[in-house]
Coordinates of N, CA and C in Angstrom, one line a residue:
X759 N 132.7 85.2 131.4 CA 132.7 86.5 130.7 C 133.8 87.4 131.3
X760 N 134.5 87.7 130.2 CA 135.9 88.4 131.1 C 135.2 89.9 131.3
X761 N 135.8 90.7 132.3 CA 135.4 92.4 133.1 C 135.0 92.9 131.7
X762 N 135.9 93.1 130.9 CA 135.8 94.1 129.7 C 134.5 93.7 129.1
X763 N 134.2 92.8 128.3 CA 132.7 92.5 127.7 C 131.9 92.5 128.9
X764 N 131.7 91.8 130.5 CA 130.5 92.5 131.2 C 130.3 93.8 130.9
X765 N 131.7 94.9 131.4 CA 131.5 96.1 131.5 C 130.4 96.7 130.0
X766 N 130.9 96.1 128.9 CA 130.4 96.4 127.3 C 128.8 95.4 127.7
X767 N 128.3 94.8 128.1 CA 127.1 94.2 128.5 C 126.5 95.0 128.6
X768 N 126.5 95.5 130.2 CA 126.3 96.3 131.3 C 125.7 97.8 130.6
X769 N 126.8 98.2 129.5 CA 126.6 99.7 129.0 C 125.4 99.5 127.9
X770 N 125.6 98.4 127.4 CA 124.4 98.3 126.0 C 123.2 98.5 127.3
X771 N 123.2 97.3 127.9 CA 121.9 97.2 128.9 C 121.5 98.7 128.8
X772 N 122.3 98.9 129.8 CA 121.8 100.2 130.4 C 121.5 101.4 129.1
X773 N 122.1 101.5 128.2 CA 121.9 102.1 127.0 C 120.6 101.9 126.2
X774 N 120.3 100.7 126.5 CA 119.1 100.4 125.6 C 117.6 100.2 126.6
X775 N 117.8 100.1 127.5 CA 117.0 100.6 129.0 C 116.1 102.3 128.6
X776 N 117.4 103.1 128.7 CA 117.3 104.8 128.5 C 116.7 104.9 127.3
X777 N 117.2 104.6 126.0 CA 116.5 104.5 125.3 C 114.9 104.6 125.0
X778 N 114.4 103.8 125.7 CA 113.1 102.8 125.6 C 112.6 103.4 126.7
X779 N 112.9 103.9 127.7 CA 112.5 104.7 128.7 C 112.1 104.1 129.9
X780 N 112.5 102.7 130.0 CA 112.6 101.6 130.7 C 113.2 101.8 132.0
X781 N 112.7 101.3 133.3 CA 113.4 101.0 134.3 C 115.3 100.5 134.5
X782 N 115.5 101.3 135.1 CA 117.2 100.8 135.2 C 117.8 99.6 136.0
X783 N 118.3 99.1 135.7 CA 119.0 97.5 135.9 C 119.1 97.2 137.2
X784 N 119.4 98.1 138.2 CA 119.4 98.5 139.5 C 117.8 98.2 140.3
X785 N 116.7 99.1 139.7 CA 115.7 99.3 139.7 C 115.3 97.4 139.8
X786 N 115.2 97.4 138.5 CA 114.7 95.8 138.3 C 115.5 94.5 139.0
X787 N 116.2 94.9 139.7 CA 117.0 94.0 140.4 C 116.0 93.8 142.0
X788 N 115.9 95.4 142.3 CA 115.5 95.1 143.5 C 113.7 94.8 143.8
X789 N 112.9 95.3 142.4 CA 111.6 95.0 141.7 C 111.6 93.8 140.5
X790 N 111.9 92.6 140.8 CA 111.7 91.8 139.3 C 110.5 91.7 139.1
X791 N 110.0 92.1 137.7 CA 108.4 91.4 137.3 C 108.6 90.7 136.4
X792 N 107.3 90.0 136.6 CA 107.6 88.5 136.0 C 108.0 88.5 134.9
X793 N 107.7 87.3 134.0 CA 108.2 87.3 132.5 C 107.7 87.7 131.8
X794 N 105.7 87.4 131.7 CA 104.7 88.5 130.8 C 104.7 89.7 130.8
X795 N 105.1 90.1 132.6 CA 104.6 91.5 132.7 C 106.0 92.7 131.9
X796 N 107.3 91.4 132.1 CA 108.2 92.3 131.5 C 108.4 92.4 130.0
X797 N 107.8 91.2 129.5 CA 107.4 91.0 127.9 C 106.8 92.3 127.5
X798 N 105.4 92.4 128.0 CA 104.3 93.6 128.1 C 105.0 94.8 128.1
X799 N 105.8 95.1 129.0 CA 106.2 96.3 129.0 C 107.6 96.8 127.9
X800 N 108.0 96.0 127.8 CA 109.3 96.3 126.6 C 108.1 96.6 125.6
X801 N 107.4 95.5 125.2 CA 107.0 95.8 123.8 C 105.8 96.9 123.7
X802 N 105.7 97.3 124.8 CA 104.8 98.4 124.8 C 105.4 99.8 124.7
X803 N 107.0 99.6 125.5 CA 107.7 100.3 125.4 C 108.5 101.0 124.0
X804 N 109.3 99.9 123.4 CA 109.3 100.4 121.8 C 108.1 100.5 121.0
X805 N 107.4 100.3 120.8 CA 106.1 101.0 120.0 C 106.2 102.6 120.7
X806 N 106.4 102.9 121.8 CA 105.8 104.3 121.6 C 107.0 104.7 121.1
X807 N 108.5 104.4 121.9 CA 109.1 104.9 121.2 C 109.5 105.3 119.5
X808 N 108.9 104.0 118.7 CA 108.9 104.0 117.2 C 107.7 104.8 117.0
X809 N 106.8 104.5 117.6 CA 105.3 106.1 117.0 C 106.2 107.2 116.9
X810 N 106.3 107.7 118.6 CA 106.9 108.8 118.5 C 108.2 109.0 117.4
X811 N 109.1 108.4 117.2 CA 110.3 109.2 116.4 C 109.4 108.6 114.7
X812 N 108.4 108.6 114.6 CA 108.0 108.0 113.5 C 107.4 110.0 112.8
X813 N 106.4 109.9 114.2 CA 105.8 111.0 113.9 C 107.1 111.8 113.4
X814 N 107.8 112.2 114.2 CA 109.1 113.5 114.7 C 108.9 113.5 112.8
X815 N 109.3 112.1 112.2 CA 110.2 112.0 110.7 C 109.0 112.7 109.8
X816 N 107.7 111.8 109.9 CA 106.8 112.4 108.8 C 106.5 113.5 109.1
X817 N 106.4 114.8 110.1 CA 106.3 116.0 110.0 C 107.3 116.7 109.4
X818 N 109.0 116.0 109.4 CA 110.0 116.9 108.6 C 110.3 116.2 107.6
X819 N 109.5 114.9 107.0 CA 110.0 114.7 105.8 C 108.5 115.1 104.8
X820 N 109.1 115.6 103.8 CA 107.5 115.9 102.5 C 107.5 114.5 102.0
X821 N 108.4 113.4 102.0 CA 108.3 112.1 101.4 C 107.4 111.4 102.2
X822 N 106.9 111.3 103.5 CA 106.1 110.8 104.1 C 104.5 111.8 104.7
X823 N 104.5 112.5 103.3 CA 103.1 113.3 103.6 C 101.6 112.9 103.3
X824 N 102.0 111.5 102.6 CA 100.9 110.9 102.3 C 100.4 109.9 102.8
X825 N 101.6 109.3 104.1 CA 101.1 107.5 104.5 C 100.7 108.2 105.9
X826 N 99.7 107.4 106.3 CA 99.2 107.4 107.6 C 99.9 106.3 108.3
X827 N 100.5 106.8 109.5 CA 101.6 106.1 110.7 C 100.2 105.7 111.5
X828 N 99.8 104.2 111.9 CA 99.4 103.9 112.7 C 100.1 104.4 114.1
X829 N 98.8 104.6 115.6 CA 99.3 105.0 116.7 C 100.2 103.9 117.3
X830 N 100.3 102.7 116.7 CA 101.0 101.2 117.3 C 101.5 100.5 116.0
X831 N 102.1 100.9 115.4 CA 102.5 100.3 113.7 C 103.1 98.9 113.9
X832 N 104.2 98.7 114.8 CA 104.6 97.6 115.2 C 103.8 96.7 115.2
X833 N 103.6 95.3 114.3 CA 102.7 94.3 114.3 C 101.9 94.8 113.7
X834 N 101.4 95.7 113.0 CA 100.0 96.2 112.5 C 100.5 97.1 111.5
X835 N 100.6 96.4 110.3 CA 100.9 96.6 108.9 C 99.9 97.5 108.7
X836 N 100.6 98.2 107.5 CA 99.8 99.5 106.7 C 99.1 98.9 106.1
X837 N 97.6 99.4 105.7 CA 96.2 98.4 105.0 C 97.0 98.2 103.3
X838 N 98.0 99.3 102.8 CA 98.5 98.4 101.5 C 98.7 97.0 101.8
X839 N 99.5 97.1 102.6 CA 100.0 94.9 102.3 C 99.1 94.6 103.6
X840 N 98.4 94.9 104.4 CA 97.2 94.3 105.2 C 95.9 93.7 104.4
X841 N 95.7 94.8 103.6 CA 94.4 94.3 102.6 C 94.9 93.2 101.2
X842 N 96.5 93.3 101.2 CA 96.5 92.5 99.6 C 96.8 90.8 100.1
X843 N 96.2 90.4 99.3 CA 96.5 88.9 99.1 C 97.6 88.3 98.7
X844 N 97.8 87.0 99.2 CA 99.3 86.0 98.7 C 99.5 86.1 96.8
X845 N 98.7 86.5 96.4 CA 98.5 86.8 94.7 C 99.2 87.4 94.6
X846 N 100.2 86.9 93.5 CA 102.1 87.5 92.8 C 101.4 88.6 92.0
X847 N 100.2 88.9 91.4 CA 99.8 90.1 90.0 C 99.3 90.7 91.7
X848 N 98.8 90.9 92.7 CA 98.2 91.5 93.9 C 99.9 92.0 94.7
X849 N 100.6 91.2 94.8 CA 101.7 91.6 95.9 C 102.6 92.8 94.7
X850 N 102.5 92.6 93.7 CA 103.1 93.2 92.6 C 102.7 94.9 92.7
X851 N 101.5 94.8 92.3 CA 100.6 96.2 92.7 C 101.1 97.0 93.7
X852 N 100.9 96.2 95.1 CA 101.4 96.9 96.3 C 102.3 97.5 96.6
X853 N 103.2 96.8 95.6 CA 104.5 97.1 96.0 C 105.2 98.4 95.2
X854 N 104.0 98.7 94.2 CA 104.4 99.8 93.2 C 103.3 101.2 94.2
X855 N 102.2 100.8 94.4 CA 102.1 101.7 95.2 C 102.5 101.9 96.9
X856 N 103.0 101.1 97.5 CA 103.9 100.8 98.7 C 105.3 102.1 98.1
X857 N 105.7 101.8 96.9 CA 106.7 103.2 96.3 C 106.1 104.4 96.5
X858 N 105.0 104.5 96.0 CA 104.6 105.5 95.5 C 104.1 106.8 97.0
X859 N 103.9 105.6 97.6 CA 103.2 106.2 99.1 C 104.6 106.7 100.1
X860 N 105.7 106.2 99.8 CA 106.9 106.5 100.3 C 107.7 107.2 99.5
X861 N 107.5 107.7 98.3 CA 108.1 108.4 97.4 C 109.9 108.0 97.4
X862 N 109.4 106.5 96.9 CA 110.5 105.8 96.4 C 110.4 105.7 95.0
X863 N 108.8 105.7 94.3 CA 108.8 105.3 93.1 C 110.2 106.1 91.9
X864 N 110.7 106.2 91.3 CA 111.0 107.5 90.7 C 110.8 107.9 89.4
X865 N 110.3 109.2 89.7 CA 110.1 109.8 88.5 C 111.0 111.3 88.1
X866 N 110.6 111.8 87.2 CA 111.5 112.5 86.1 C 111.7 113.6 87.2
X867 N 111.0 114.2 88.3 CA 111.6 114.9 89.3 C 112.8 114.6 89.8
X868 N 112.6 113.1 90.1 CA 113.4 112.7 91.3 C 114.7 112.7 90.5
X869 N 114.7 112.3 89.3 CA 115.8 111.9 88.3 C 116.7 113.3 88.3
X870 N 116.1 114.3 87.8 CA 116.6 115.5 87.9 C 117.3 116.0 88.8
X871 N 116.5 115.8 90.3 CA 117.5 115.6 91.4 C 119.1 114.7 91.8
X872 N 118.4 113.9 91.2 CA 119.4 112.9 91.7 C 120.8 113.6 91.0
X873 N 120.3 113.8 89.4 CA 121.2 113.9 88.5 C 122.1 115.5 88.7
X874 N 121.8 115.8 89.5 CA 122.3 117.7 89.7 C 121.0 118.3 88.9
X875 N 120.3 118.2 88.3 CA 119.7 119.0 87.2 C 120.3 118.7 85.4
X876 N 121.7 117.6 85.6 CA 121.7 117.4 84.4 C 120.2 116.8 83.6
X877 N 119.5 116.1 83.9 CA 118.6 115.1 83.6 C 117.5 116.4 83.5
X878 N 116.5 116.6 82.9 CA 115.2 117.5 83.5 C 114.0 117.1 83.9
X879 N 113.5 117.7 85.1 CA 111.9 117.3 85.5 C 110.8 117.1 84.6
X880 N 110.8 117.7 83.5 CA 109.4 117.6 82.8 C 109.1 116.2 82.3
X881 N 108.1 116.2 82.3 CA 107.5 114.4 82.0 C 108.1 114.5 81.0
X882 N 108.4 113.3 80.6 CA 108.8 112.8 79.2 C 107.8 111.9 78.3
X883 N 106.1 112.0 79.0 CA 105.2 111.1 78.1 C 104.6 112.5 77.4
X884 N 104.1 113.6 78.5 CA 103.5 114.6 77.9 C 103.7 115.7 77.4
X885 N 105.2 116.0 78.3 CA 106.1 117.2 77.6 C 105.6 118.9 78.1
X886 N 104.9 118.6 79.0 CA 104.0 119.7 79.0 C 104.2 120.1 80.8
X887 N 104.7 119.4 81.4 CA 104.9 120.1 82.9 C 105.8 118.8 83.5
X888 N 106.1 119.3 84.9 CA 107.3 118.6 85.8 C 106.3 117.2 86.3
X889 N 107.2 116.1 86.4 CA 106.7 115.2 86.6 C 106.5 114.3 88.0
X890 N 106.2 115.4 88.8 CA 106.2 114.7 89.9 C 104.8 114.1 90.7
X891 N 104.8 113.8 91.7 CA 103.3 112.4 92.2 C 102.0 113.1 91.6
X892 N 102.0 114.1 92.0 CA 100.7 114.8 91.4 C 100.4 114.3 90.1
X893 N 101.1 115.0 89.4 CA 101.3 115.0 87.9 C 101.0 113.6 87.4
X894 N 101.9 112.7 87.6 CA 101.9 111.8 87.6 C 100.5 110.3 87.6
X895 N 99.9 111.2 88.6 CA 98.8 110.2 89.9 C 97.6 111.2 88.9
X896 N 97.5 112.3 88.8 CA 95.7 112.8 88.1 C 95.9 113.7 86.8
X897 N 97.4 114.0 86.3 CA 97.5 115.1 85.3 C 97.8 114.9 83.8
X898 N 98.7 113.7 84.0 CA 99.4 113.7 82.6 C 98.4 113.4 81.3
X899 N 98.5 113.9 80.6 CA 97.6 113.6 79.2 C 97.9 111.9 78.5
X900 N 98.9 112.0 79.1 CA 99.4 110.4 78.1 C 98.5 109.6 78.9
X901 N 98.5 109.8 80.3 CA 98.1 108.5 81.4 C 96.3 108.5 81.4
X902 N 95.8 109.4 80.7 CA 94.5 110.3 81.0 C 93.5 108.7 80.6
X903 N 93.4 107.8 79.8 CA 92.8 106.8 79.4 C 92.8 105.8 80.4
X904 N 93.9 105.4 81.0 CA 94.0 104.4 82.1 C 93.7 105.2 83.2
X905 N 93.7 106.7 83.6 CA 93.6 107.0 84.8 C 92.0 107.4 85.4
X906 N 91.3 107.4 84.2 CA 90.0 107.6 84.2 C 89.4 106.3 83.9
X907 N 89.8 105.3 84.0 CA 88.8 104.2 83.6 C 89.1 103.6 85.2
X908 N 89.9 103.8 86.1 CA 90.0 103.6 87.3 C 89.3 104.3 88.0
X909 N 89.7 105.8 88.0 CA 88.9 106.7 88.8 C 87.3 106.6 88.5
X910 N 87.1 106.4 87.7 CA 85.3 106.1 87.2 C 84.6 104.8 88.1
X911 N 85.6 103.9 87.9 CA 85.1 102.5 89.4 C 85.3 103.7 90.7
X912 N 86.8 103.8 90.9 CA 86.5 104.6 92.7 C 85.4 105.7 92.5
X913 N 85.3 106.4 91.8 CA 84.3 107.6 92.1 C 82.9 107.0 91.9
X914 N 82.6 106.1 91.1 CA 81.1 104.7 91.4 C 81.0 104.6 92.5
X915 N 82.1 103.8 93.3 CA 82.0 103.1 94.9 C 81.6 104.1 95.6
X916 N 82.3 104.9 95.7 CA 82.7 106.3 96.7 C 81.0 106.3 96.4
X917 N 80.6 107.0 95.7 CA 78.8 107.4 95.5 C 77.9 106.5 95.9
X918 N 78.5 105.0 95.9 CA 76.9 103.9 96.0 C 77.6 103.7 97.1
X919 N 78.5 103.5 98.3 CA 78.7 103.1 99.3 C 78.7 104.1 100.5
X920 N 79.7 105.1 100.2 CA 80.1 106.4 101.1 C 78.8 107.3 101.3
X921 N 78.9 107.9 99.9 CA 78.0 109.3 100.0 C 78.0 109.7 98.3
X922 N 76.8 110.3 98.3 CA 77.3 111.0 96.7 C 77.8 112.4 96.4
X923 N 78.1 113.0 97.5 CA 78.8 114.3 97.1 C 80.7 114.3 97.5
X924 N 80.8 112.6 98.5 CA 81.9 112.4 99.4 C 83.1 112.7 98.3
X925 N 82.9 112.6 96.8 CA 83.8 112.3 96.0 C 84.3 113.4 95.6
X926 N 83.5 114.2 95.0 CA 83.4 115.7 94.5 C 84.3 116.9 96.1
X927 N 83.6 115.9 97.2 CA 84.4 116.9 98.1 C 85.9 116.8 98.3
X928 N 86.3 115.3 98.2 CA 87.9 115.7 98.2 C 88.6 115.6 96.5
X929 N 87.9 115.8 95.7 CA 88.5 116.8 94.9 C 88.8 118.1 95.0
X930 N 87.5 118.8 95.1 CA 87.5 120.1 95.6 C 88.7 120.1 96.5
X931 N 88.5 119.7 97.5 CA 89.5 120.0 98.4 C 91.3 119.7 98.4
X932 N 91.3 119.2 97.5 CA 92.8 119.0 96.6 C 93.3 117.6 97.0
X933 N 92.3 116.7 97.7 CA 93.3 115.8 98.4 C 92.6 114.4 97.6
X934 N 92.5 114.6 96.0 CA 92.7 113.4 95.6 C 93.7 112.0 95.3
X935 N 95.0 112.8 95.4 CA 95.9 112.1 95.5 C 96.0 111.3 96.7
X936 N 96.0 112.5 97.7 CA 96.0 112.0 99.3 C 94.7 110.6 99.1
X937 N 93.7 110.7 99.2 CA 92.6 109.7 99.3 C 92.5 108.3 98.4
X938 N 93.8 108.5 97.5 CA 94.1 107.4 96.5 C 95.5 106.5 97.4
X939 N 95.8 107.4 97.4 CA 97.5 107.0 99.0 C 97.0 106.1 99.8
X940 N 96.2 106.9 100.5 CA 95.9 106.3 102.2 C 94.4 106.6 102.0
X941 N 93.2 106.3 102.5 CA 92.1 106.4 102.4 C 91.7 106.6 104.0
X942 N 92.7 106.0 105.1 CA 92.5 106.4 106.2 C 93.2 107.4 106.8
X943 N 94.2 108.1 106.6 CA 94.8 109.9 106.3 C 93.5 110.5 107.1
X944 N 94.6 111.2 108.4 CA 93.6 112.0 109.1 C 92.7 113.5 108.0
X945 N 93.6 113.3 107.1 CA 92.8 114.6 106.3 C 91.7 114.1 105.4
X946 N 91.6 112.9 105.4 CA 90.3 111.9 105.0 C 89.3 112.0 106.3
X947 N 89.7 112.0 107.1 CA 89.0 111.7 108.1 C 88.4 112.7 108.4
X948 N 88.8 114.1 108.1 CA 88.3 115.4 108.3 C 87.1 115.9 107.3
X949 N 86.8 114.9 106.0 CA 85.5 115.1 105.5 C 84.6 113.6 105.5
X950 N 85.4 112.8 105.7 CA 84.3 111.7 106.3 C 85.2 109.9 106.8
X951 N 84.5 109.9 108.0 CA 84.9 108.6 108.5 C 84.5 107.1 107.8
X952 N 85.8 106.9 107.2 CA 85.4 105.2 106.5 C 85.2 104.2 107.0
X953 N 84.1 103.0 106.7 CA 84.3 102.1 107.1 C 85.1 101.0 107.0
X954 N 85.5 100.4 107.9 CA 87.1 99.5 107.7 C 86.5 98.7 106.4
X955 N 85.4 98.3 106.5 CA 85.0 97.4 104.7 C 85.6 98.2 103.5
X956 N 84.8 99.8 103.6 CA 85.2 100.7 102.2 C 86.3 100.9 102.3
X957 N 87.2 100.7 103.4 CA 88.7 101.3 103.2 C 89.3 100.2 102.5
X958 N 89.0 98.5 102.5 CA 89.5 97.7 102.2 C 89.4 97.9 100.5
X959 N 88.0 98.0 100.6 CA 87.7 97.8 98.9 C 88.4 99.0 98.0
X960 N 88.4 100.5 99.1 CA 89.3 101.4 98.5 C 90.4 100.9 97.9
X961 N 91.3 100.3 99.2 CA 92.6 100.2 98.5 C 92.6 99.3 97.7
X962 N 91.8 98.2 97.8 CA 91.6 97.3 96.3 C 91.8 97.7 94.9
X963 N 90.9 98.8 94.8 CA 90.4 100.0 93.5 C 91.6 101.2 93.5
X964 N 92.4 101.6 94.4 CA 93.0 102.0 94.3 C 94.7 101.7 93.6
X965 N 95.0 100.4 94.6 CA 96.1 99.6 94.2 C 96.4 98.9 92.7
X966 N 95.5 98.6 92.2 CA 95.0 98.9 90.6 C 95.3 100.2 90.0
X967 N 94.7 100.8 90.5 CA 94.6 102.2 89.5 C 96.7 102.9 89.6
X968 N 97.1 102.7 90.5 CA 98.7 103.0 90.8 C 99.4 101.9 89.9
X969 N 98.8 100.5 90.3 CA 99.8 99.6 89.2 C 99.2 100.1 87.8
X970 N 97.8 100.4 87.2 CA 98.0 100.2 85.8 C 98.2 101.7 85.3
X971 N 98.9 103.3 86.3 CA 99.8 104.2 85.6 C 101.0 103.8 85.6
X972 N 101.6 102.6 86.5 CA 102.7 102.6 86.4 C 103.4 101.9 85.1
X973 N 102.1 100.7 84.9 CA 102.1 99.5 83.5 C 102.0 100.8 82.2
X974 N 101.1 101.6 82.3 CA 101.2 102.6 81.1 C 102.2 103.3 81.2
X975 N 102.4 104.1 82.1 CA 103.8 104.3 81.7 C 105.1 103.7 81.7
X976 N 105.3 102.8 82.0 CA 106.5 102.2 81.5 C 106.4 101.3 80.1
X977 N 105.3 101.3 79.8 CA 105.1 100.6 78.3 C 105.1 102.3 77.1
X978 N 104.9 103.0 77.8 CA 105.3 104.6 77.3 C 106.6 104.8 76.7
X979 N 107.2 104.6 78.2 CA 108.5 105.1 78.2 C 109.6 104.4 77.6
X980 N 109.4 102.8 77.3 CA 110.2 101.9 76.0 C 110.1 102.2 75.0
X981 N 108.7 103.0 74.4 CA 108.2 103.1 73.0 C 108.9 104.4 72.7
X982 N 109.5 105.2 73.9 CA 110.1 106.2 73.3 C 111.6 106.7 73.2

């Protein structure tokens, strides 16, 4: 190894050491631990670091106000693709609400943005307000047939499994959307703690209900 790439070694090392908040090269020279204990500690090391700058992002981004960041996400998938199965009509779903929960899907907001404002926010199924996740997820008149023959299974489960007022209360409380997103959302958790079973079945019943507004509306939006 010629001086110049050690020295370029040397600085990543030590660069990526600092980073991770790791012991310095110096340090571990004159302390080696073994090879588990140093496995252990790197990878225990980047996970906090990725929590932490995970958190820093979803408090300044409003695109990530609806997914819940595990405290160790590393290795430990979000219950969307945790709960869904090797099934192509199953991984399909996820992946539309996996959009939706990252506000990648896009809709006639986003469009408008994108566009300067040439393009306009109002839905284009109902004509009657801006089209964004809300709107979209519990409001639009067009979607109202498909979005209530889902919500009628989740608000069933929710009552025979949960509680019977558990449903009613995060409506009230405005966080239906939130509780269709993520069902384990600390602001879920502030009117009642689920169990890992209902969370599964949640997102089951829920991951449906996101692919078939997405299926209705895009069968909408050709027809028009």
């Amino acid at each position: 190894m010629s001086k110049q790439n050690a020295n370029t070694f040397i600085s990543r090392l030590e660069t990526a050491l600092s980073k991770y908040k790791l012991p310095k090269a110096q340090e571990l020279l004159l302390v080696k631990p073994t090879r588990e204990k140093w496995k252990t500690t790197v990878k225990c090391a980047i996970q906090q670091y990725w929590a932490e700058k995970w958190e820093i992002e979803k408090s300044d981004k409003s695109t990530m106000k609806y997914i819940n960041i595990k405290t160790r996400p590393i290795g430990n998938p979000h219950q969307i693709w945790k709960f869904t199965s090797n099934n192509t009509l199953e991984v399909k779903k996820a992946e539309i609400k996996g959009k939706l929960i990252t506000r990648t899907y896009t809709l006639q907001i986003d469009r408008a943005k994108f566009s300067r404002n040439v393009e306009q926010d109002m839905c284009l199924l109902c004509n009657s307000a801006t089209e964004d996740t809300e709107h979209f997820m519990l409001e639009c008149n067009a979607l109202k047939t498909e979005r209530d023959k889902h919500l009628t299974t989740l608000k069933s489960y929710v009552i025979n499994n949960i509680g019977n007022k558990i449903f009613d209360k995060i409506v009230d409380e405005g966080l239906m959307v939130q509780f269709i997103m993520d069902s384990s959302s600390e602001k879920i958790k502030q009117i009642v703690n689920i169990k890992h079973q209902n969370i599964r079945d949640i997102e089951n019943i829920t991951r449906t209900l996101c692919y078939g507004l997405h299926t209705k509306r895009t069968t909408l939006l050709n027809k028009s």
